[in-house]
Amino acid sequence: MAGSLPMTATPDATPSAQPERPGMKDGVCSEFTVFTKIKPGHADALREDLATLAGGSSDVEARAALRQIGTLHDARHVIFDNDTRHMFASVFDGSWDTYIDDFGKTAVGARFDKVFSHTEGFPGVTDPKVKDWFIARQAPAGVFVSSYPDLTVQQIWKDQRVSEAFQAVLDTPEFRAALDNPANAELLATPAFQRLMEEAAG
């Protein structure tokens, strides 16, 4: 992956003074699940907008938006109850308030406005009342478990870049020559290097 891109999302390095918010946490990850009512007659338009946002050039835009917000692990939209209700669920890093604020500060905001405009009462992602609107419709999970509770999105991206860079080094003739060089035997025999090679081969 290319070098890291500039992030617009608000840093969350210090404990937030914000009030307690709904949703469960597992390590650095939090879950966010919102159930809304679809406006009568809007289900097909909502479905079309979701399909548009998920395909073609919009997928490239979606990836760029995720890079910009920098804290969103995953997200999904579901239309259910005979096209009368909509669910949005996601997993994110940091505080609940920062997460919602970042929607309005990044390209994700326009996408949210487009989707949620088909739901009843949505005030707009930059409206001061949007947090109250989400809270009124948020249902905390009964169980929430992450496979990597100690890794933020940023750390995962960094680990991927380091892994790809190391794999590229492994493929060079210079590296193979270094492995065969007796002068490097002491380094190659260290537990740390052996573990690195085992992980690379896994």
Tab-separated table of N, CA, C and O in Angstrom, residues 32-38 43 46-47 50-51 74-90 115-116 118-119:
chain	number	residue	atom	x	y	z
A	32	PHE	N	-21.468	0.514	16.898
A	32	PHE	CA	-22.495	1.547	16.699
A	32	PHE	C	-23.571	0.956	15.799
A	32	PHE	O	-23.294	0.606	14.644
A	33	THR	N	-24.776	0.788	16.330
A	33	THR	CA	-25.870	0.206	15.550
A	33	THR	C	-27.113	1.081	15.705
A	33	THR	O	-27.574	1.321	16.821
A	34	VAL	N	-27.629	1.549	14.562
A	34	VAL	CA	-28.774	2.461	14.550
A	34	VAL	C	-29.896	1.863	13.713
A	34	VAL	O	-29.656	1.372	12.602
A	35	PHE	N	-31.114	1.894	14.243
A	35	PHE	CA	-32.293	1.416	13.531
A	35	PHE	C	-33.205	2.608	13.243
A	35	PHE	O	-33.564	3.354	14.155
A	36	THR	N	-33.562	2.792	11.979
A	36	THR	CA	-34.396	3.918	11.581
A	36	THR	C	-35.617	3.439	10.799
A	36	THR	O	-35.655	2.307	10.314
A	37	LYS	N	-36.601	4.329	10.679
A	37	LYS	CA	-37.775	4.059	9.856
A	37	LYS	C	-37.581	4.695	8.485
A	37	LYS	O	-37.201	5.871	8.388
A	38	ILE	N	-37.812	3.917	7.450
A	38	ILE	CA	-37.690	4.436	6.085
A	38	ILE	C	-38.953	5.223	5.741
A	38	ILE	O	-40.067	4.790	6.050
A	43	ALA	N	-38.010	3.194	-0.051
A	43	ALA	CA	-37.141	2.019	0.053
A	43	ALA	C	-36.359	1.772	-1.233
A	43	ALA	O	-35.150	1.484	-1.191
A	46	LEU	N	-33.649	4.356	-1.594
A	46	LEU	CA	-32.575	4.059	-0.650
A	46	LEU	C	-31.713	2.913	-1.169
A	46	LEU	O	-30.479	2.980	-1.147
A	47	ARG	N	-32.372	1.874	-1.669
A	47	ARG	CA	-31.648	0.726	-2.198
A	47	ARG	C	-30.766	1.142	-3.391
A	47	ARG	O	-29.621	0.698	-3.518
A	50	LEU	N	-27.741	3.108	-2.099
A	50	LEU	CA	-26.756	2.213	-1.498
A	50	LEU	C	-25.967	1.475	-2.575
A	50	LEU	O	-24.748	1.327	-2.470
A	51	ALA	N	-26.660	1.021	-3.614
A	51	ALA	CA	-25.989	0.313	-4.699
A	51	ALA	C	-25.023	1.240	-5.434
A	51	ALA	O	-23.916	0.838	-5.815
A	74	ASP	N	-15.377	-1.034	9.887
A	74	ASP	CA	-16.322	-1.575	8.904
A	74	ASP	C	-17.684	-0.938	9.105
A	74	ASP	O	-17.956	-0.334	10.151
A	75	ALA	N	-18.532	-1.063	8.080
A	75	ALA	CA	-19.878	-0.499	8.142
A	75	ALA	C	-20.791	-1.281	7.213
A	75	ALA	O	-20.336	-1.819	6.203
A	76	ARG	N	-22.054	-1.367	7.558
A	76	ARG	CA	-23.029	-2.060	6.707
A	76	ARG	C	-24.404	-1.446	6.879
A	76	ARG	O	-24.768	-0.973	7.956
A	77	HIS	N	-25.159	-1.477	5.788
A	77	HIS	CA	-26.539	-1.000	5.751
A	77	HIS	C	-27.447	-2.192	5.443
A	77	HIS	O	-27.135	-2.997	4.565
A	78	VAL	N	-28.579	-2.272	6.123
A	78	VAL	CA	-29.538	-3.353	5.889
A	78	VAL	C	-30.939	-2.762	5.828
A	78	VAL	O	-31.335	-1.985	6.708
A	79	ILE	N	-31.684	-3.111	4.774
A	79	ILE	CA	-33.102	-2.751	4.661
A	79	ILE	C	-33.905	-3.990	5.052
A	79	ILE	O	-33.668	-5.082	4.527
A	80	PHE	N	-34.855	-3.838	5.982
A	80	PHE	CA	-35.584	-5.017	6.464
A	80	PHE	C	-37.020	-4.649	6.845
A	80	PHE	O	-37.456	-3.511	6.622
A	81	ASP	N	-37.737	-5.624	7.400
A	81	ASP	CA	-39.157	-5.448	7.758
A	81	ASP	C	-39.980	-4.951	6.563
A	81	ASP	O	-40.650	-3.914	6.636
A	82	ASN	N	-39.894	-5.717	5.468
A	82	ASN	CA	-40.683	-5.383	4.270
A	82	ASN	C	-40.451	-3.950	3.802
A	82	ASN	O	-41.404	-3.215	3.491
A	83	ASP	N	-39.182	-3.568	3.759
A	83	ASP	CA	-38.783	-2.252	3.240
A	83	ASP	C	-39.264	-1.085	4.099
A	83	ASP	O	-39.387	0.045	3.606
A	84	THR	N	-39.490	-1.324	5.385
A	84	THR	CA	-39.959	-0.236	6.251
A	84	THR	C	-38.882	0.270	7.208
A	84	THR	O	-39.013	1.362	7.760
A	85	ARG	N	-37.826	-0.517	7.383
A	85	ARG	CA	-36.803	-0.127	8.351
A	85	ARG	C	-35.402	-0.301	7.752
A	85	ARG	O	-35.191	-1.071	6.820
A	86	HIS	N	-34.475	0.459	8.335
A	86	HIS	CA	-33.089	0.480	7.864
A	86	HIS	C	-32.165	0.377	9.071
A	86	HIS	O	-32.401	1.009	10.102
A	87	MET	N	-31.129	-0.444	8.938
A	87	MET	CA	-30.120	-0.560	9.988
A	87	MET	C	-28.771	-0.119	9.440
A	87	MET	O	-28.381	-0.505	8.332
A	88	PHE	N	-28.071	0.684	10.229
A	88	PHE	CA	-26.677	1.001	9.949
A	88	PHE	C	-25.858	0.510	11.135
A	88	PHE	O	-26.160	0.839	12.281
A	89	ALA	N	-24.838	-0.300	10.873
A	89	ALA	CA	-23.986	-0.821	11.936
A	89	ALA	C	-22.525	-0.649	11.545
A	89	ALA	O	-22.161	-0.821	10.378
A	90	SER	N	-21.702	-0.309	12.522
A	90	SER	CA	-20.288	-0.098	12.233
A	90	SER	C	-19.448	-0.356	13.476
A	90	SER	O	-19.960	-0.475	14.588
A	115	VAL	N	-27.866	8.803	2.201
A	115	VAL	CA	-28.539	7.585	2.650
A	115	VAL	C	-29.638	7.893	3.661
A	115	VAL	O	-30.786	7.453	3.525
A	116	PHE	N	-29.305	8.649	4.689
A	116	PHE	CA	-30.263	8.874	5.767
A	116	PHE	C	-31.359	9.870	5.407
A	116	PHE	O	-32.328	10.015	6.153
A	118	HIS	N	-33.439	9.303	3.360
A	118	HIS	CA	-34.582	8.432	3.109
A	118	HIS	C	-35.218	7.916	4.400
A	118	HIS	O	-36.159	7.120	4.351
A	119	THR	N	-34.705	8.349	5.533
A	119	THR	CA	-35.251	7.894	6.811
A	119	THR	C	-35.975	9.036	7.509
A	119	THR	O	-35.677	10.212	7.291
